[in-house]
Amino acid sequence: MTTAPARTTTVPVPTQSIYQTRVADYWNAEENPVNLELGRIDDLYHHHYGIGEADRSVLEEPDPELRKERITSELHRLEHAQAELLASHLGPLTPADRVFDAGCGRGGGSIVANLRHGCHADGVTISAKQCDFANEMARKRGVDDKVRYHHRNMLDTGFETGAYAASWNNESTMYVELELLFAEHARLLRRGGRYVTVTGCYNDTYGRASREVSLINAHYICDIHPRSEYFRSMAKNRLVPVHVEDLTAATIPYWELRKQADHLVTGIEDAFLDAYRNGSFQYLLIVADRV
Ligand code: GPP
Ligand code: MG
């Protein structure tokens, strides 16, 4: 009898830059109540912000414990609405289709896409801890046959060319160079596939990055791109925008409520509110077709 050599399907994480290692360190250590307490509500862990009108009556709740709970669940509702908006733009998908979640965090977005479309999802994160957490959530929900998270670099996934009907970045583009990122999305998407991003970008009409934008960069160790860079880099990579929406006004109520959530604040709330209000920063949805 002969034995076949042991084979593994695990693809090693490509060599990381020192910058990427520092970013991974941040996310391996991150345990902000604003992410964990919101996610605990329904095991949908999001790493993005919210949109829509906030129910500010939660702030008037007289019982202190109930007040905290109501604020937490209102913020979660707004974050979930953002995830649903993104998922609604992934196009008509069938349960046989495959989608790619670039910078998946603790995995909420891929679950939302699977719940809505029944599709297969592959999420990638350079944080091993987030990846393990997300896979555990998919197992707990019983969707681990279709939703999988991988400890990989979104610029160099090793996934199959043309295998994806849709892909997205939900607030994760500011960690990478856009030309490299869109080249990988264009490679993975089949012709006619959909790419969606929700992102914070700095406003070219303001000039360069404002003080508040720079504070946000320092807080998350990221590098927010100008709005123009998205369209320039997409055009170079066969991604043709079909829908662009400025969500800045829609996200301000989330930040106003979050600022008043003493049990959840991280200290970055004023930078976002000031940046949005002084016109230096925009919260944008971009939907593009892969041609
Ligand atoms: C939020 O994640 C998003 C980022 C870290 C990327 C930066 C986004 C911009 C729009 C500039 P999170 O939910 O982990 O952040 P927080 O802990 O502040 O809630
Ligand atoms: Mg958060």
Short mmCIF file of N, CA, C and O in Angstrom, two decimals, residues 75-170:
data_model
loop_
_atom_site.label_atom_id
_atom_site.label_comp_id
_atom_site.label_asym_id
_atom_site.label_seq_id
_atom_site.Cartn_x
_atom_site.Cartn_y
_atom_site.Cartn_z
N LEU A 75 -27.84 51.82 17.36
CA LEU A 75 -26.63 51.95 16.53
C LEU A 75 -26.45 50.71 15.66
O LEU A 75 -26.06 50.80 14.49
N HIS A 76 -26.76 49.55 16.23
CA HIS A 76 -26.64 48.31 15.45
C HIS A 76 -27.64 48.31 14.29
O HIS A 76 -27.31 47.89 13.18
N ARG A 77 -28.83 48.80 14.55
CA ARG A 77 -29.83 48.87 13.48
C ARG A 77 -29.32 49.73 12.32
O ARG A 77 -29.47 49.37 11.15
N LEU A 78 -28.67 50.86 12.65
CA LEU A 78 -28.16 51.75 11.60
C LEU A 78 -26.98 51.12 10.86
O LEU A 78 -26.86 51.28 9.63
N GLU A 79 -26.13 50.41 11.57
CA GLU A 79 -25.01 49.73 10.89
C GLU A 79 -25.56 48.61 9.99
O GLU A 79 -25.08 48.39 8.89
N HIS A 80 -26.56 47.93 10.49
CA HIS A 80 -27.15 46.85 9.69
C HIS A 80 -27.79 47.41 8.41
O HIS A 80 -27.68 46.81 7.34
N ALA A 81 -28.42 48.56 8.54
CA ALA A 81 -29.04 49.20 7.35
C ALA A 81 -27.97 49.50 6.30
O ALA A 81 -28.20 49.37 5.09
N GLN A 82 -26.79 49.90 6.76
CA GLN A 82 -25.69 50.16 5.81
C GLN A 82 -25.28 48.88 5.10
O GLN A 82 -25.09 48.85 3.89
N ALA A 83 -25.16 47.78 5.86
CA ALA A 83 -24.77 46.49 5.26
C ALA A 83 -25.82 46.01 4.25
O ALA A 83 -25.49 45.47 3.19
N GLU A 84 -27.08 46.24 4.59
CA GLU A 84 -28.17 45.84 3.68
C GLU A 84 -28.14 46.67 2.41
O GLU A 84 -28.39 46.16 1.32
N LEU A 85 -27.85 47.97 2.55
CA LEU A 85 -27.78 48.81 1.35
C LEU A 85 -26.69 48.29 0.42
O LEU A 85 -26.91 48.14 -0.78
N LEU A 86 -25.53 48.00 0.99
CA LEU A 86 -24.44 47.47 0.15
C LEU A 86 -24.87 46.16 -0.51
O LEU A 86 -24.74 46.00 -1.73
N ALA A 87 -25.42 45.25 0.29
CA ALA A 87 -25.81 43.93 -0.26
C ALA A 87 -26.87 44.06 -1.34
O ALA A 87 -26.92 43.26 -2.28
N SER A 88 -27.72 45.09 -1.23
CA SER A 88 -28.79 45.26 -2.21
C SER A 88 -28.25 45.66 -3.58
O SER A 88 -28.94 45.57 -4.58
N HIS A 89 -26.99 46.13 -3.62
CA HIS A 89 -26.40 46.55 -4.89
C HIS A 89 -25.51 45.48 -5.52
O HIS A 89 -24.86 45.74 -6.54
N LEU A 90 -25.47 44.31 -4.93
CA LEU A 90 -24.58 43.27 -5.48
C LEU A 90 -25.13 42.65 -6.75
O LEU A 90 -24.45 41.84 -7.39
N GLY A 91 -26.35 43.04 -7.09
CA GLY A 91 -26.94 42.57 -8.34
C GLY A 91 -27.80 41.35 -8.11
O GLY A 91 -27.81 40.81 -7.01
N PRO A 92 -28.51 40.91 -9.15
CA PRO A 92 -29.28 39.69 -8.96
C PRO A 92 -28.30 38.52 -8.84
O PRO A 92 -27.49 38.30 -9.72
N LEU A 93 -28.34 37.84 -7.72
CA LEU A 93 -27.43 36.71 -7.49
C LEU A 93 -28.25 35.46 -7.22
O LEU A 93 -29.34 35.54 -6.66
N THR A 94 -27.71 34.32 -7.59
CA THR A 94 -28.38 33.06 -7.30
C THR A 94 -27.60 32.34 -6.20
O THR A 94 -26.43 32.66 -5.94
N PRO A 95 -28.20 31.32 -5.58
CA PRO A 95 -27.48 30.57 -4.54
C PRO A 95 -26.22 29.89 -5.08
O PRO A 95 -25.34 29.54 -4.31
N ALA A 96 -26.12 29.73 -6.40
CA ALA A 96 -24.91 29.11 -6.97
C ALA A 96 -23.78 30.12 -7.11
O ALA A 96 -22.62 29.74 -7.29
N ASP A 97 -24.10 31.41 -7.04
CA ASP A 97 -23.08 32.44 -7.24
C ASP A 97 -22.14 32.55 -6.05
O ASP A 97 -22.49 32.20 -4.91
N ARG A 98 -20.96 33.12 -6.34
CA ARG A 98 -19.91 33.29 -5.34
C ARG A 98 -19.60 34.79 -5.23
O ARG A 98 -19.53 35.48 -6.25
N VAL A 99 -19.46 35.26 -4.01
CA VAL A 99 -19.11 36.67 -3.82
C VAL A 99 -17.85 36.78 -2.96
O VAL A 99 -17.54 35.88 -2.18
N PHE A 100 -17.16 37.90 -3.11
CA PHE A 100 -15.87 38.12 -2.44
C PHE A 100 -15.95 39.38 -1.57
O PHE A 100 -16.26 40.46 -2.05
N ASP A 101 -15.66 39.21 -0.30
CA ASP A 101 -15.73 40.27 0.71
C ASP A 101 -14.30 40.66 1.09
O ASP A 101 -13.63 39.94 1.84
N ALA A 102 -13.83 41.79 0.55
CA ALA A 102 -12.43 42.19 0.73
C ALA A 102 -12.25 43.02 2.00
O ALA A 102 -12.72 44.15 2.07
N GLY A 103 -11.60 42.46 3.00
CA GLY A 103 -11.45 43.14 4.28
C GLY A 103 -12.70 42.89 5.10
O GLY A 103 -13.45 43.80 5.44
N CYS A 104 -12.91 41.61 5.42
CA CYS A 104 -14.22 41.16 5.94
C CYS A 104 -14.39 41.39 7.43
O CYS A 104 -15.49 41.22 7.96
N GLY A 105 -13.33 41.78 8.14
CA GLY A 105 -13.47 41.99 9.58
C GLY A 105 -13.97 40.74 10.28
O GLY A 105 -13.53 39.63 9.99
N ARG A 106 -14.93 40.92 11.21
CA ARG A 106 -15.48 39.77 11.92
C ARG A 106 -16.62 39.09 11.15
O ARG A 106 -17.33 38.26 11.71
N GLY A 107 -16.80 39.48 9.91
CA GLY A 107 -17.59 38.65 9.00
C GLY A 107 -19.04 39.02 8.73
O GLY A 107 -19.68 38.35 7.92
N GLY A 108 -19.56 40.07 9.37
CA GLY A 108 -20.98 40.40 9.24
C GLY A 108 -21.46 40.56 7.79
O GLY A 108 -22.54 40.07 7.44
N GLY A 109 -20.66 41.22 6.97
CA GLY A 109 -21.10 41.53 5.60
C GLY A 109 -21.35 40.31 4.75
O GLY A 109 -22.32 40.26 3.97
N SER A 110 -20.49 39.30 4.87
CA SER A 110 -20.68 38.08 4.07
C SER A 110 -21.93 37.33 4.51
O SER A 110 -22.62 36.73 3.68
N ILE A 111 -22.22 37.37 5.80
CA ILE A 111 -23.44 36.71 6.29
C ILE A 111 -24.67 37.44 5.75
O ILE A 111 -25.64 36.81 5.30
N VAL A 112 -24.62 38.77 5.78
CA VAL A 112 -25.75 39.56 5.25
C VAL A 112 -25.98 39.22 3.78
O VAL A 112 -27.12 39.02 3.34
N ALA A 113 -24.89 39.11 3.00
CA ALA A 113 -25.02 38.77 1.58
C ALA A 113 -25.60 37.37 1.41
O ALA A 113 -26.46 37.14 0.56
N ASN A 114 -25.15 36.44 2.23
CA ASN A 114 -25.65 35.06 2.15
C ASN A 114 -27.13 34.99 2.54
O ASN A 114 -27.93 34.31 1.89
N LEU A 115 -27.50 35.73 3.57
CA LEU A 115 -28.91 35.72 3.99
C LEU A 115 -29.82 36.29 2.91
O LEU A 115 -30.91 35.80 2.67
N ARG A 116 -29.32 37.34 2.25
CA ARG A 116 -30.14 38.01 1.24
C ARG A 116 -30.19 37.24 -0.07
O ARG A 116 -31.24 37.19 -0.71
N HIS A 117 -29.04 36.67 -0.50
CA HIS A 117 -28.95 36.07 -1.83
C HIS A 117 -28.77 34.56 -1.82
O HIS A 117 -28.82 33.93 -2.87
N GLY A 118 -28.48 33.98 -0.67
CA GLY A 118 -28.22 32.54 -0.58
C GLY A 118 -26.91 32.13 -1.21
O GLY A 118 -26.62 30.94 -1.38
N CYS A 119 -26.06 33.13 -1.55
CA CYS A 119 -24.84 32.86 -2.31
C CYS A 119 -23.70 32.32 -1.45
O CYS A 119 -23.73 32.39 -0.23
N HIS A 120 -22.68 31.81 -2.12
CA HIS A 120 -21.43 31.46 -1.46
C HIS A 120 -20.66 32.76 -1.21
O HIS A 120 -20.75 33.67 -2.04
N ALA A 121 -19.91 32.81 -0.12
CA ALA A 121 -19.11 34.01 0.12
C ALA A 121 -17.72 33.62 0.61
O ALA A 121 -17.58 32.68 1.41
N ASP A 122 -16.72 34.33 0.11
CA ASP A 122 -15.35 34.21 0.61
C ASP A 122 -14.94 35.57 1.15
O ASP A 122 -14.89 36.54 0.38
N GLY A 123 -14.64 35.63 2.44
CA GLY A 123 -14.15 36.87 3.03
C GLY A 123 -12.67 36.75 3.31
O GLY A 123 -12.19 35.66 3.64
N VAL A 124 -11.93 37.84 3.18
CA VAL A 124 -10.52 37.80 3.55
C VAL A 124 -10.18 38.94 4.50
O VAL A 124 -10.71 40.04 4.41
N THR A 125 -9.29 38.62 5.43
CA THR A 125 -8.78 39.60 6.37
C THR A 125 -7.33 39.25 6.69
O THR A 125 -6.98 38.06 6.70
N ILE A 126 -6.50 40.27 6.96
CA ILE A 126 -5.11 39.96 7.34
C ILE A 126 -5.00 39.74 8.85
O ILE A 126 -3.91 39.51 9.35
N SER A 127 -6.13 39.81 9.55
CA SER A 127 -6.12 39.51 10.98
C SER A 127 -6.54 38.05 11.20
O SER A 127 -7.69 37.68 10.95
N ALA A 128 -5.63 37.25 11.71
CA ALA A 128 -5.93 35.83 11.98
C ALA A 128 -7.06 35.73 13.00
O ALA A 128 -7.92 34.85 12.92
N LYS A 129 -7.07 36.65 13.95
CA LYS A 129 -8.08 36.60 15.00
C LYS A 129 -9.48 36.89 14.44
O LYS A 129 -10.45 36.20 14.76
N GLN A 130 -9.56 37.91 13.59
CA GLN A 130 -10.87 38.19 12.97
C GLN A 130 -11.33 37.02 12.12
O GLN A 130 -12.51 36.66 12.12
N CYS A 131 -10.40 36.41 11.40
CA CYS A 131 -10.72 35.29 10.52
C CYS A 131 -11.29 34.12 11.33
O CYS A 131 -12.34 33.55 10.98
N ASP A 132 -10.63 33.77 12.43
CA ASP A 132 -11.11 32.66 13.27
C ASP A 132 -12.48 33.00 13.85
O ASP A 132 -13.37 32.16 13.89
N PHE A 133 -12.63 34.21 14.31
CA PHE A 133 -13.90 34.65 14.90
C PHE A 133 -15.03 34.54 13.87
O PHE A 133 -16.09 33.99 14.15
N ALA A 134 -14.76 35.03 12.66
CA ALA A 134 -15.78 35.03 11.62
C ALA A 134 -16.17 33.60 11.23
O ALA A 134 -17.36 33.29 11.07
N ASN A 135 -15.17 32.73 11.11
CA ASN A 135 -15.49 31.33 10.78
C ASN A 135 -16.31 30.66 11.88
O ASN A 135 -17.21 29.86 11.60
N GLU A 136 -16.01 31.01 13.11
CA GLU A 136 -16.78 30.46 14.23
C GLU A 136 -18.25 30.93 14.15
O GLU A 136 -19.19 30.16 14.39
N MET A 137 -18.45 32.19 13.79
CA MET A 137 -19.82 32.71 13.64
C MET A 137 -20.57 31.99 12.52
O MET A 137 -21.76 31.69 12.65
N ALA A 138 -19.86 31.72 11.42
CA ALA A 138 -20.51 31.03 10.29
C ALA A 138 -20.89 29.61 10.70
O ALA A 138 -21.97 29.11 10.34
N ARG A 139 -20.01 28.97 11.50
CA ARG A 139 -20.31 27.61 12.00
C ARG A 139 -21.52 27.66 12.91
O ARG A 139 -22.45 26.86 12.79
N LYS A 140 -21.53 28.62 13.82
CA LYS A 140 -22.62 28.76 14.79
C LYS A 140 -23.97 28.94 14.08
O LYS A 140 -25.00 28.44 14.52
N ARG A 141 -23.93 29.64 12.97
CA ARG A 141 -25.14 29.92 12.20
C ARG A 141 -25.50 28.79 11.24
O ARG A 141 -26.56 28.80 10.62
N GLY A 142 -24.55 27.85 11.07
CA GLY A 142 -24.79 26.71 10.17
C GLY A 142 -24.66 27.06 8.71
O GLY A 142 -25.22 26.38 7.85
N VAL A 143 -23.87 28.11 8.39
CA VAL A 143 -23.68 28.47 6.98
C VAL A 143 -22.22 28.29 6.55
O VAL A 143 -21.81 28.79 5.51
N ASP A 144 -21.45 27.56 7.36
CA ASP A 144 -20.01 27.43 7.07
C ASP A 144 -19.74 26.61 5.81
O ASP A 144 -18.62 26.60 5.31
N ASP A 145 -20.79 25.94 5.27
CA ASP A 145 -20.60 25.26 3.98
C ASP A 145 -20.58 26.29 2.84
O ASP A 145 -20.02 26.02 1.78
N LYS A 146 -21.16 27.47 3.06
CA LYS A 146 -21.22 28.46 1.99
C LYS A 146 -20.43 29.74 2.28
O LYS A 146 -20.01 30.43 1.36
N VAL A 147 -20.27 30.05 3.55
CA VAL A 147 -19.58 31.30 3.90
C VAL A 147 -18.26 30.95 4.58
O VAL A 147 -18.25 30.32 5.64
N ARG A 148 -17.17 31.38 3.95
CA ARG A 148 -15.85 31.02 4.48
C ARG A 148 -14.97 32.25 4.56
O ARG A 148 -15.00 33.11 3.67
N TYR A 149 -14.19 32.29 5.61
CA TYR A 149 -13.27 33.41 5.80
C TYR A 149 -11.84 32.89 5.73
O TYR A 149 -11.55 31.78 6.19
N HIS A 150 -10.97 33.72 5.14
CA HIS A 150 -9.60 33.29 4.88
C HIS A 150 -8.64 34.35 5.40
O HIS A 150 -8.87 35.54 5.23
N HIS A 151 -7.57 33.87 6.00
CA HIS A 151 -6.52 34.76 6.48
C HIS A 151 -5.59 35.06 5.31
O HIS A 151 -4.59 34.38 5.11
N ARG A 152 -5.98 36.05 4.54
CA ARG A 152 -5.22 36.38 3.32
C ARG A 152 -5.23 37.88 3.09
O ARG A 152 -5.98 38.62 3.70
N ASN A 153 -4.42 38.25 2.11
CA ASN A 153 -4.27 39.65 1.73
C ASN A 153 -5.24 39.94 0.58
O ASN A 153 -5.24 39.23 -0.43
N MET A 154 -6.05 40.96 0.72
CA MET A 154 -7.05 41.25 -0.32
C MET A 154 -6.43 41.65 -1.67
O MET A 154 -7.09 41.62 -2.70
N LEU A 155 -5.17 42.04 -1.65
CA LEU A 155 -4.51 42.42 -2.90
C LEU A 155 -3.99 41.21 -3.66
O LEU A 155 -3.63 41.32 -4.83
N ASP A 156 -3.96 40.09 -2.99
CA ASP A 156 -3.29 38.91 -3.55
C ASP A 156 -3.94 37.67 -2.94
O ASP A 156 -3.35 36.98 -2.13
N THR A 157 -5.19 37.42 -3.35
CA THR A 157 -5.99 36.43 -2.63
C THR A 157 -5.66 34.98 -2.99
O THR A 157 -5.94 34.07 -2.21
N GLY A 158 -5.16 34.77 -4.19
CA GLY A 158 -4.94 33.39 -4.64
C GLY A 158 -6.24 32.71 -5.07
O GLY A 158 -6.22 31.54 -5.46
N PHE A 159 -7.35 33.42 -5.03
CA PHE A 159 -8.63 32.82 -5.46
C PHE A 159 -8.67 32.72 -6.99
O PHE A 159 -7.91 33.36 -7.70
N GLU A 160 -9.67 31.94 -7.45
CA GLU A 160 -9.76 31.63 -8.88
C GLU A 160 -10.19 32.84 -9.73
O GLU A 160 -11.17 33.53 -9.39
N THR A 161 -9.51 33.05 -10.81
CA THR A 161 -9.82 34.14 -11.74
C THR A 161 -11.23 33.99 -12.33
O THR A 161 -11.60 32.89 -12.75
N GLY A 162 -12.00 35.06 -12.31
CA GLY A 162 -13.33 35.07 -12.96
C GLY A 162 -14.38 34.25 -12.24
O GLY A 162 -15.47 34.01 -12.79
N ALA A 163 -14.11 33.85 -11.01
CA ALA A 163 -15.02 32.93 -10.31
C ALA A 163 -16.14 33.66 -9.54
O ALA A 163 -17.04 33.02 -9.01
N TYR A 164 -16.08 34.99 -9.51
CA TYR A 164 -16.99 35.73 -8.63
C TYR A 164 -18.00 36.58 -9.40
O TYR A 164 -17.66 37.26 -10.36
N ALA A 165 -19.25 36.51 -8.94
CA ALA A 165 -20.32 37.30 -9.56
C ALA A 165 -20.37 38.71 -8.99
O ALA A 165 -20.88 39.63 -9.62
N ALA A 166 -19.87 38.87 -7.76
CA ALA A 166 -19.88 40.18 -7.12
C ALA A 166 -18.78 40.23 -6.08
O ALA A 166 -18.35 39.19 -5.55
N SER A 167 -18.35 41.46 -5.78
CA SER A 167 -17.33 41.63 -4.74
C SER A 167 -17.50 43.02 -4.15
O SER A 167 -18.14 43.89 -4.74
N TRP A 168 -16.93 43.20 -2.96
CA TRP A 168 -17.05 44.52 -2.33
C TRP A 168 -15.95 44.78 -1.33
O TRP A 168 -15.25 43.87 -0.89
N ASN A 169 -15.81 46.10 -1.01
CA ASN A 169 -15.05 46.56 0.15
C ASN A 169 -16.00 47.42 0.97
O ASN A 169 -16.51 48.42 0.47
N ASN A 170 -16.23 47.02 2.20
CA ASN A 170 -17.03 47.87 3.07
C ASN A 170 -16.08 48.55 4.06
O ASN A 170 -15.65 47.96 5.04
#
